[in-house]
Short mmCIF file of C-alpha atoms in Angstrom, two decimals:
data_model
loop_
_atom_site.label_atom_id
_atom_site.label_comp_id
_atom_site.label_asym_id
_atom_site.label_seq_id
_atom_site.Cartn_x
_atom_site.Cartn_y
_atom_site.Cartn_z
CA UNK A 191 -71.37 -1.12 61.10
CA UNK A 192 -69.58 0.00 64.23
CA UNK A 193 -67.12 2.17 65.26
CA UNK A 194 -63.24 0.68 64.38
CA UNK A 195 -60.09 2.89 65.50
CA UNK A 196 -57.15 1.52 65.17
CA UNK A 197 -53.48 3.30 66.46
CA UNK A 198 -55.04 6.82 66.93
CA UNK A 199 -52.87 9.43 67.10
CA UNK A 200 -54.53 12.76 68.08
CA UNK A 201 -52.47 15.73 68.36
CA UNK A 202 -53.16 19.56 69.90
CA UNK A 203 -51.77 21.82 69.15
CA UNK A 204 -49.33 20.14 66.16
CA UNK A 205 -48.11 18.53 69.33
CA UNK A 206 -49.12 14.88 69.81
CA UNK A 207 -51.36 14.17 72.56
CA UNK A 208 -52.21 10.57 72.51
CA UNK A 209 -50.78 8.14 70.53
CA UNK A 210 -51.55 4.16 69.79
CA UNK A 211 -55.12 4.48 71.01
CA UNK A 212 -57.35 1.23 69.94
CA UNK A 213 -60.91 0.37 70.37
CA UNK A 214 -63.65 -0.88 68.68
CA UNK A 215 -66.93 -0.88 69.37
CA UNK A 216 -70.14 -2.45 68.12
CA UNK A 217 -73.64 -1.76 68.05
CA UNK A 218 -75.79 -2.02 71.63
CA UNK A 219 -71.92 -1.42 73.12
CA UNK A 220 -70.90 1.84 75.13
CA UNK A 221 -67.45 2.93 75.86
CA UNK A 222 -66.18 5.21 78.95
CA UNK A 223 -63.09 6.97 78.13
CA UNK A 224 -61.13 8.02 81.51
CA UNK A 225 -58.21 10.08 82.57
CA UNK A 226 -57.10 13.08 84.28
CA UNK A 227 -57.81 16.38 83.70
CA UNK A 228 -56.15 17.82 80.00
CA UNK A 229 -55.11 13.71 79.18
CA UNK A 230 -56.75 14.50 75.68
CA UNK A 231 -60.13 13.23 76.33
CA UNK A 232 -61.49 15.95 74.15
CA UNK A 233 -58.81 15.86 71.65
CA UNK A 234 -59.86 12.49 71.29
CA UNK A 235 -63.57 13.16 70.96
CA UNK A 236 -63.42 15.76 68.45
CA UNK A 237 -61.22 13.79 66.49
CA UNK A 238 -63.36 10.96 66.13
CA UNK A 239 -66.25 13.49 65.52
CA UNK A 240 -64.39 14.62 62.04
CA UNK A 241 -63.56 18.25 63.39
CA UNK A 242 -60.12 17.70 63.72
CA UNK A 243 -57.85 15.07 61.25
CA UNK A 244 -55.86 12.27 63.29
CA UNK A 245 -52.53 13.01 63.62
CA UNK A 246 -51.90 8.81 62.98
CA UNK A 247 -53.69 6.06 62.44
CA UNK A 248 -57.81 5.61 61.44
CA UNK A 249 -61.20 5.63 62.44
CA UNK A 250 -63.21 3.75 60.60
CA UNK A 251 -66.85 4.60 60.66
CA UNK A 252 -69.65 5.87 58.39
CA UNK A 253 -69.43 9.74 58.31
CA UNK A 254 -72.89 10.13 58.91
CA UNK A 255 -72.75 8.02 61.37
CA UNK A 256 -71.77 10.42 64.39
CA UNK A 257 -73.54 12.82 66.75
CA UNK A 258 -71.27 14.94 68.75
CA UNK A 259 -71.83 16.86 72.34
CA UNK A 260 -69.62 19.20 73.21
CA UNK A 261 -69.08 20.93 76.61
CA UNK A 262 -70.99 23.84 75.14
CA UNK A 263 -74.98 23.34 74.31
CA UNK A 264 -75.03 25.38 71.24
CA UNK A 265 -78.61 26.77 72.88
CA UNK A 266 -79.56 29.72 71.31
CA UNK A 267 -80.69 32.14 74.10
CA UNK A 268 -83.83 33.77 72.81
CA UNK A 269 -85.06 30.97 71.37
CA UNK A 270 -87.53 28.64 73.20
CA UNK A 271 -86.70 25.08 74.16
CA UNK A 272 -88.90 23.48 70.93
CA UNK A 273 -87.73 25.96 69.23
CA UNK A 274 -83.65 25.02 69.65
CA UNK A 275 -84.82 21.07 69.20
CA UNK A 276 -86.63 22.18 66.29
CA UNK A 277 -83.97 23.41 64.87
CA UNK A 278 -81.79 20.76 65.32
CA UNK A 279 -84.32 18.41 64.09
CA UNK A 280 -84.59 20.23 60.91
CA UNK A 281 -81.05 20.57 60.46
CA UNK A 282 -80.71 16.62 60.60
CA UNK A 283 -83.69 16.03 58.28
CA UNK A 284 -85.98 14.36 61.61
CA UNK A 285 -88.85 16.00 62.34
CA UNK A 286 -89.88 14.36 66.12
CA UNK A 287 -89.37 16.27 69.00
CA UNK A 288 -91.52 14.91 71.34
CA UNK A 289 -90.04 11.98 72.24
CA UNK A 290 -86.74 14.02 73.05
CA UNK A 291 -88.34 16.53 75.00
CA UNK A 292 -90.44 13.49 76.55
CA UNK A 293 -87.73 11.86 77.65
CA UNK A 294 -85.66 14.16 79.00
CA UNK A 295 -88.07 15.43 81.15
CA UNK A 296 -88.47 18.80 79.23
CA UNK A 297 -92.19 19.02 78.39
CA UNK A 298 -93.11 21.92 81.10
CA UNK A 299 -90.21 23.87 79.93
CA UNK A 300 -91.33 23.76 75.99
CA UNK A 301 -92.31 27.14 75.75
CA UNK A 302 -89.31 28.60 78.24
CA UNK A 303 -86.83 31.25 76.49
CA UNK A 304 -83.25 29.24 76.43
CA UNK A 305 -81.97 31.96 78.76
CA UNK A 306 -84.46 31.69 81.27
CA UNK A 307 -83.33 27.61 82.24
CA UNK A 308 -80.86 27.09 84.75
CA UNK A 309 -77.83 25.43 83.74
CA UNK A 310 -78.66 21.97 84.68
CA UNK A 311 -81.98 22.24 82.26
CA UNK A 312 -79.88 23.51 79.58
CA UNK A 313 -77.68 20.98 79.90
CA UNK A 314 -80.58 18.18 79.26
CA UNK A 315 -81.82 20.62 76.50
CA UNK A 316 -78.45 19.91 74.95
CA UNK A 317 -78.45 16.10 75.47
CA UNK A 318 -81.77 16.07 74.04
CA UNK A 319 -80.44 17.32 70.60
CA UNK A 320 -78.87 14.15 70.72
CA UNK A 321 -82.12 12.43 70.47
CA UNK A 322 -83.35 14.46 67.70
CA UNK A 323 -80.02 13.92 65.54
CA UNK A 324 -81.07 10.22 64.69
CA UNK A 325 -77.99 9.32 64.44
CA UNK A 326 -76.88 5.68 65.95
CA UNK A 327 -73.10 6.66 67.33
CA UNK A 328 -72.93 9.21 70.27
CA UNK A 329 -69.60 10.77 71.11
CA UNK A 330 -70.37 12.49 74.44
CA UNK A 331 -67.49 15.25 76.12
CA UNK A 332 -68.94 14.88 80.04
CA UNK A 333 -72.46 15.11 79.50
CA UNK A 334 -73.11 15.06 83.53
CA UNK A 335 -71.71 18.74 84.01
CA UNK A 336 -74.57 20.49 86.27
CA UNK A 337 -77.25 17.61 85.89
CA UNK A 338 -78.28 16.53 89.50
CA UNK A 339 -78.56 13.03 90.96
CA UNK A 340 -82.42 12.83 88.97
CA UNK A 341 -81.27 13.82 85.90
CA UNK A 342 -78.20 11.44 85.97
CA UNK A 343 -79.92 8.79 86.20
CA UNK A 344 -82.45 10.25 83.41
CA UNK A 345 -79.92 10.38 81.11
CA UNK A 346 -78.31 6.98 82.30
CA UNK A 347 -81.91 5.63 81.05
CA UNK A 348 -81.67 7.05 77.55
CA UNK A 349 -78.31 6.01 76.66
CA UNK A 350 -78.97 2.57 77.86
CA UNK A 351 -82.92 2.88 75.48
CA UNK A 352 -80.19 4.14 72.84
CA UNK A 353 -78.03 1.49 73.44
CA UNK A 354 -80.63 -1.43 73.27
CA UNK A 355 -81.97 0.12 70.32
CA UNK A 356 -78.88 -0.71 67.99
CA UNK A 357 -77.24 2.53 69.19
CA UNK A 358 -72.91 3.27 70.31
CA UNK A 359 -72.02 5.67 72.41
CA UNK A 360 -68.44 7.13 73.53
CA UNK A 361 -68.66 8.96 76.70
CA UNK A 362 -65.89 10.55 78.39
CA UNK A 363 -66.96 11.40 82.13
CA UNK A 364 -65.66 11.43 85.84
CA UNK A 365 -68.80 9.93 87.16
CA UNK A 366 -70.51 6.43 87.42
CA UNK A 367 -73.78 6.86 84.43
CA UNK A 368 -74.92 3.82 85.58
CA UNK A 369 -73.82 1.77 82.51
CA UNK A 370 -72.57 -1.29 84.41
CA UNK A 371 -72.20 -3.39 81.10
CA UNK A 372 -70.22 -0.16 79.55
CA UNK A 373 -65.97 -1.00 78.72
CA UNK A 374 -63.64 1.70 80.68
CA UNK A 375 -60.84 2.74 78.96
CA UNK A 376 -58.11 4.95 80.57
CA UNK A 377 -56.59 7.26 78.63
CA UNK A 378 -53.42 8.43 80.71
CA UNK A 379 -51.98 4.69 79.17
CA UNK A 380 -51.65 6.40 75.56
CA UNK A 381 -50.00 9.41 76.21
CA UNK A 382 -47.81 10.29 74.08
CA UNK A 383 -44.16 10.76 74.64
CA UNK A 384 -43.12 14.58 73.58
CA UNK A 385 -40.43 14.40 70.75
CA UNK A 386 -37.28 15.44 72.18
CA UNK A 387 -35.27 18.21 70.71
CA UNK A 388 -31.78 18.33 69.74
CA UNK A 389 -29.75 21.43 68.53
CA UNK A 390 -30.21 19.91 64.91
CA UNK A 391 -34.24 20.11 65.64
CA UNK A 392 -34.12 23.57 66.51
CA UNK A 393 -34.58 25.27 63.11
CA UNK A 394 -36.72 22.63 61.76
CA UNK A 395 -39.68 23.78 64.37
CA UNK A 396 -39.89 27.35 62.84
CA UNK A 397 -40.26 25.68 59.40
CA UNK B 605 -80.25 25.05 55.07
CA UNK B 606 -83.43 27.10 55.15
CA UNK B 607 -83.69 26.11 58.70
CA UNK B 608 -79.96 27.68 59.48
CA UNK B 609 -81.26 30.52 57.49
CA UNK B 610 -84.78 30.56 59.33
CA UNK B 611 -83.16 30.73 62.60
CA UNK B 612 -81.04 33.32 61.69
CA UNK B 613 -83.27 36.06 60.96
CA UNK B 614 -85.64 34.89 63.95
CA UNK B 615 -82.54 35.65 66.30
CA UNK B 616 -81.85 38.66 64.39
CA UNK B 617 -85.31 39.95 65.22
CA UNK B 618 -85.52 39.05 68.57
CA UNK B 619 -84.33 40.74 71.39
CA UNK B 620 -80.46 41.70 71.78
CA UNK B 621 -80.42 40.24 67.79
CA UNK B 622 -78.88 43.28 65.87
CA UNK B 623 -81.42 44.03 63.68
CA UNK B 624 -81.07 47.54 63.16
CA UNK B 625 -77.86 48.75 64.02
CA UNK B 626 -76.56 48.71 60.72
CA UNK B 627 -79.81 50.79 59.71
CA UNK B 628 -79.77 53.01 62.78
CA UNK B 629 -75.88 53.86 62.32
CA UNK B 630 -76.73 54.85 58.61
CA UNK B 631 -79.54 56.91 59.35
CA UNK B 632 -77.46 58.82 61.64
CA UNK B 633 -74.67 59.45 59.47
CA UNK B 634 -77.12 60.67 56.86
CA UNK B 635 -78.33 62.91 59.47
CA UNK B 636 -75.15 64.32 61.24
CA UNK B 637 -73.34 64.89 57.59
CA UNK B 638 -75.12 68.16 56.68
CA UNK B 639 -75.08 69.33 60.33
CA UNK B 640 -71.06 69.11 59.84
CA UNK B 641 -70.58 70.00 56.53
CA UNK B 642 -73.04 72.71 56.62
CA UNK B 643 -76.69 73.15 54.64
CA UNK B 644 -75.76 73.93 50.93
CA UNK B 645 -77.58 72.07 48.86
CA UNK B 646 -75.14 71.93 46.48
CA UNK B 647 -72.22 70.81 48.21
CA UNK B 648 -74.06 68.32 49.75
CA UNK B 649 -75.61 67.32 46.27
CA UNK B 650 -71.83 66.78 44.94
CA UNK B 651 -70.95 64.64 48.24
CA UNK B 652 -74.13 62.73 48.20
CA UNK B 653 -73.28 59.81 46.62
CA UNK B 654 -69.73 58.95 48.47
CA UNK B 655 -71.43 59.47 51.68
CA UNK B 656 -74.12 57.15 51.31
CA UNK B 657 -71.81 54.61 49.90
CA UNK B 658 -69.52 54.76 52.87
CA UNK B 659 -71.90 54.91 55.29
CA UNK B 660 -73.73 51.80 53.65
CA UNK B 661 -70.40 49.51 53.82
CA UNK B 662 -69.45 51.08 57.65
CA UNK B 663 -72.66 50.05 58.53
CA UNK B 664 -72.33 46.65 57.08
CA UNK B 665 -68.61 46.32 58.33
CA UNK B 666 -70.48 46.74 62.00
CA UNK B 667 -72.24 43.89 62.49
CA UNK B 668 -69.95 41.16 60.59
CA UNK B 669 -68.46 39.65 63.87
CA UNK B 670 -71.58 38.72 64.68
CA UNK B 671 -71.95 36.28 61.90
CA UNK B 672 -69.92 33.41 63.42
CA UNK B 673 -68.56 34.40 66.78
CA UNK B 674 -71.84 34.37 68.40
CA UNK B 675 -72.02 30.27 67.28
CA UNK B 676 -68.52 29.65 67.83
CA UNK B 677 -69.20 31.11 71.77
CA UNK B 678 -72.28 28.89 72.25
CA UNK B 679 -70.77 25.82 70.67
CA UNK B 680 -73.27 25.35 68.37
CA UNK B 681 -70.60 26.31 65.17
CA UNK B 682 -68.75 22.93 66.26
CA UNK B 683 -72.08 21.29 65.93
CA UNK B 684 -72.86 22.59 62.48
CA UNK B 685 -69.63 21.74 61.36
CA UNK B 686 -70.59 18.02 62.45
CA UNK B 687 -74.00 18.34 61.34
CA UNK B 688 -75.25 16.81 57.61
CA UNK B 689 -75.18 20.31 56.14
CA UNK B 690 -72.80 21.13 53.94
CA UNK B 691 -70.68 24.09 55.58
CA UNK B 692 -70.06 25.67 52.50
CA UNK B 693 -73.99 25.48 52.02
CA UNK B 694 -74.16 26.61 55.88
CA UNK B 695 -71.43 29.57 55.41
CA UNK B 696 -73.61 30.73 52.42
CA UNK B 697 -76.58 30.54 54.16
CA UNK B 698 -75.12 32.99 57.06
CA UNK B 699 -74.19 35.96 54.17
CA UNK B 700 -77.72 35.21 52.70
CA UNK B 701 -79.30 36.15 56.60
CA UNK B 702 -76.40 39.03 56.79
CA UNK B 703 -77.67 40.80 54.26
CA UNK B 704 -81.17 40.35 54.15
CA UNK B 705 -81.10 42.34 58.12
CA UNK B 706 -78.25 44.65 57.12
CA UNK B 707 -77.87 45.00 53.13
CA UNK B 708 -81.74 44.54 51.82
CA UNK B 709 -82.51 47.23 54.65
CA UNK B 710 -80.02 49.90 53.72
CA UNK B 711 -80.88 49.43 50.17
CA UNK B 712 -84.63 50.38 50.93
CA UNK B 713 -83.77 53.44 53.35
CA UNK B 714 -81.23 54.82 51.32
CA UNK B 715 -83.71 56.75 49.12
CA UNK B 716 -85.18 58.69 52.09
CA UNK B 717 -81.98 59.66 53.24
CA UNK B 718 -80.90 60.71 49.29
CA UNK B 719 -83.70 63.11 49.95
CA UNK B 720 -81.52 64.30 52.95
CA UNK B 721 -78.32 64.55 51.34
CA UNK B 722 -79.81 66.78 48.07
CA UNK B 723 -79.31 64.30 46.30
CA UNK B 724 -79.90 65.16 42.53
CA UNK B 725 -83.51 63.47 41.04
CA UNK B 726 -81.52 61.66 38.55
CA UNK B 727 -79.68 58.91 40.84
CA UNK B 728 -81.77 57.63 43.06
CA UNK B 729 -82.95 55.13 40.62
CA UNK B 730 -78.74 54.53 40.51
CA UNK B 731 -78.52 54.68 44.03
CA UNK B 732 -80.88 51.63 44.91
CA UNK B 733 -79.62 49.78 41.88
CA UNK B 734 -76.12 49.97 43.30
CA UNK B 735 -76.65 49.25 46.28
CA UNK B 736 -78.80 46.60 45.33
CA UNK B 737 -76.02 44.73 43.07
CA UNK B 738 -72.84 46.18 45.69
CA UNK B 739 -74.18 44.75 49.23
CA UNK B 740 -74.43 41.32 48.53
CA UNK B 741 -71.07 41.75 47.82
CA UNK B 742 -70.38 43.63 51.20
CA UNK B 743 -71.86 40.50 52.77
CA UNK B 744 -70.26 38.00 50.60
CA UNK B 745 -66.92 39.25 51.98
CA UNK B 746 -67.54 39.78 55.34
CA UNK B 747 -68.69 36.25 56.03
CA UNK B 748 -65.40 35.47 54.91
CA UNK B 749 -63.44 37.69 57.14
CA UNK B 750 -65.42 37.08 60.19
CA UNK B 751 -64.76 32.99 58.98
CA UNK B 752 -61.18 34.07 59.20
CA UNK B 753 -61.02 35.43 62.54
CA UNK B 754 -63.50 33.22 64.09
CA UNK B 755 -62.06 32.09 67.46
CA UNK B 756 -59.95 35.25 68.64
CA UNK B 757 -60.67 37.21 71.42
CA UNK B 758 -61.44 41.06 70.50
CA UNK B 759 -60.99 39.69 66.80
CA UNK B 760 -63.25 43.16 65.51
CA UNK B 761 -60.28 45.16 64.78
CA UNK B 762 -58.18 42.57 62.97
CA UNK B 763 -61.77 41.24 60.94
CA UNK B 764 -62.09 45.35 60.03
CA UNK B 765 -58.12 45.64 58.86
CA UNK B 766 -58.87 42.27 56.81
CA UNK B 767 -62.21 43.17 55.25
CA UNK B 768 -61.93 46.93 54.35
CA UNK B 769 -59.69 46.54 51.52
CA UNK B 770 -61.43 43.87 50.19
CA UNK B 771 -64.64 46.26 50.20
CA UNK B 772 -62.76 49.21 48.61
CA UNK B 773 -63.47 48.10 44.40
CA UNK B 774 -67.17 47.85 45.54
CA UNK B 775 -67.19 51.22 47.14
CA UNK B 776 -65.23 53.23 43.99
CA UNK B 777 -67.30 51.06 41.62
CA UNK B 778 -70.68 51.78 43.56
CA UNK B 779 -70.38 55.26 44.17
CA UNK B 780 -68.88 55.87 40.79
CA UNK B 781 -72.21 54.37 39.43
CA UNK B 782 -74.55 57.10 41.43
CA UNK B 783 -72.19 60.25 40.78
CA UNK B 784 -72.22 59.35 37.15
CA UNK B 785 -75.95 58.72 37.66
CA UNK B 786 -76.60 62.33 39.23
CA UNK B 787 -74.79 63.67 36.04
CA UNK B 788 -76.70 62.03 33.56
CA UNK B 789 -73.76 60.35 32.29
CA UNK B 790 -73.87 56.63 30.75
CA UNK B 791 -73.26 54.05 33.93
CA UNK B 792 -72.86 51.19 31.92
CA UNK B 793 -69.34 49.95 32.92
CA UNK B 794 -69.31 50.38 36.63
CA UNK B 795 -72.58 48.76 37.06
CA UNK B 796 -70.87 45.72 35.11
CA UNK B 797 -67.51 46.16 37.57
CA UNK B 798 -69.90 46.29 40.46
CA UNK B 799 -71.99 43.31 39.42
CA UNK B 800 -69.13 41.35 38.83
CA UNK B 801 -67.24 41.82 41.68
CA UNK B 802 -70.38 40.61 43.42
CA UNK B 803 -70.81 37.73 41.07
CA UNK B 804 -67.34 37.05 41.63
CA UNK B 805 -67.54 36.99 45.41
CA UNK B 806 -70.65 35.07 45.55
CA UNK B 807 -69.48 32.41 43.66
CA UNK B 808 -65.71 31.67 45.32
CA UNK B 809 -66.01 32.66 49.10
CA UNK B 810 -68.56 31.14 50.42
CA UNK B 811 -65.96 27.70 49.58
CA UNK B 812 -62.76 29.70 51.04
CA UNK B 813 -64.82 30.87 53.85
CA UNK B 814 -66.02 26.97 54.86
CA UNK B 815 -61.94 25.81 54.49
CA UNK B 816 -60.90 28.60 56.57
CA UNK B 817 -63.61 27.76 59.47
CA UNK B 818 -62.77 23.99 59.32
CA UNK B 819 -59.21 24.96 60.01
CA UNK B 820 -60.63 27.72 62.41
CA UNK B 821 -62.35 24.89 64.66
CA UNK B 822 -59.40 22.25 64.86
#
């Protein structure tokens, strides 16, 4: 159990983006990816979340083991906030959505129409999908976007109840969660060097 | 899976969903055809059958981007495609929802506007039995070209150049079934054209369709 990668090489594109990335992480443990803006924080996230193959190297993790968070929600506008978690829950074979909507402070808004939340409740709509997933390794693409100081520190709290429940969590973000004990890494070390081309490459790249 | 297909047609019924403007587009083709071709009963009688055909698939052809691009927009496509369903499972699913608010409808209106149309006592039976076997079909194959062009901006025109010739053997085979049908002749070998096409569709795209959308989403 755990989450093992070893040399990851993630690539955009069919260009490399990263290269020689290394981590491991086990259960109760959180890691903060870091690095400037288009470093391949995402690339790197998606690849570990299956939806992309590596470019090099291996993650080694149960498949079923991950739930991914993307920038976008995947809220369905006219539905109502139980009925998105519903949803979810159903999709991942868990049926309890009361803790989710407990915890992230979305009980009053159960009945609200998606499109009727402002941006910073849809955003803890999404995170709560997280919840309802059941699954122990969390790869999270800035889950802070529009959440205010409050809900921060809300969702600091459930990742660390997810964390001392057995969970893992991968978080890339700009801002301090709150996750003292969490490891940093920063990404800008692995980027990877752009092949250079010679006149001999130059037909190669249309094949 | 029933959940994905639950959700679906609850979106479909709500509010800004869709649901009906396959069925509204038909109706009004029905409608506008003997305005332009004029009231004879028996021209329209001899047309009947290629009109309703057509206007079934253009109907269907009109609200196939929907099927993906609407979850690839609002991320929640990427979170399928990481989610414990199979997507070839989740891709069928989606054709199964397309045509029970686009196909199933057209197949149960198309009678009334037969009446419209003169269209000769004999078919109709023909006519829903067509359309009834050719739609799934219709859907079948959309799904896969809105899979294909999942992702690009303004992709409608490109997903309609992609899927109409795909749709043409369903079209000659379905309204060859309801002209022979209005003639009394036997309609024995289109029907089996027509079903297997379907067949054929519904049991290969729905896996080309989930390939295409994993390589869509890299």
């Amino acid at each position: 159990m755990g989450l093992n990668v070893r040399d990851l090489a993630c690539a955009r594109g069919g260009l490399a983006m990263l290269e020689g990335v290394s981590f491991s992480i086990s259960p109760g443990a959180a890691l903060v990816l870091r690095g400037p803006n288009g470093c391949g924080k995402t690339t790197l996230l998606r690849t570990l979340a299956g939806l992309q193959p590596a470019f090099g190297g291996e993650v080694d993790c149960p498949p079923e083991a991950i739930a991914y968070a993307a920038h976008a929600d995947g809220l369905k506008a006219t539905l109502s906030v139980s009925e998105n978690l519903q949803f979810w829950a159903a999709i991942y074979g868990t049926r309890d959505i009361d803790t989710a909507l407990e915890q992230m402070n979305l009980r009053a808004l159960a009945g609200r129409a998606a499109q009727n939340l402002s941006a910073g409740q849809k955003r803890r709509l999404g995170l709560a999908r997280l919840m309802v997933t059941g699954r122990p390794i969390w790869v999270l693409d800035e889950p802070t976007v529009s959440l205010d100081v409050a809900s921060v520190a809300l969702f600091g709290d459930v990742v660390r109840h997810h964390l001392a429940s057995g969970g893992m969590a991968v978080i890339a973000t700009h801002i301090d969660l709150g996750l003292p004990e969490a490891e940093i890494l920063d990404l800008s070390r692995f980027k990877a060097r752009l092949p250079e081309f010679g006149v001999g490459d130059f037909n190669e790249a249309f094949l | 899976m029933i959940a994905l297909l639950m959700r679906d047609l609850r979106l479909a019924f709500r509010a800004g969903g869709g649901f009906g403007l396959g069925l509204a587009f038909f109706l009004i083709l029905a409608v506008l055809v003997p305005l332009g071709i004029g009231p004879e009963p028996q021209t329209l009688a001899r047309i009947a059958p290629g009109i309703l055909w057509v206007g079934a698939l253009l109907a269907c052809l009109l609200s196939l981007d929907r099927i993906f691009a609407l979850d690839f927009e609002d991320g929640s496509l990427d979170l399928l495609a990481t989610a414990p369903v199979p997507l070839e499972g989740a891709v069928s699913m989606k054709a199964l929802a397309h045509w029970l608010t686009t196909g199933l409808p057209l197949v149960l209106i198309s009678p009334v506007l037969g009446l419209l149309l003169f269209l000769p006592g004999e078919a109709y039976l023909w006519l829903i039995v067509s359309l009834a076997l050719g739609t799934p079909a219709l859907s079948v194959i959309g799904t896969f070209g809105a899979a294909l062009t999942v992702g690009l901006k303004r992709g409608g025109l490109l997903l309609s150049l992609l899927v109409l010739p795909l749709y043409i053997p369903t079209l000659v085979f379905g309204a060859e079934v309801v002209s022979r049908g209005a003639m009394g002749l036997a309609v024995d070998t289109p029907l089996a054209l027509l079903a297997g096409i379907t067949a054929g569709a519904v049991a290969i795209l729905p896996f080309a369709s989930a390939h295409v959308l994993r390589i869509n989403l890299r």
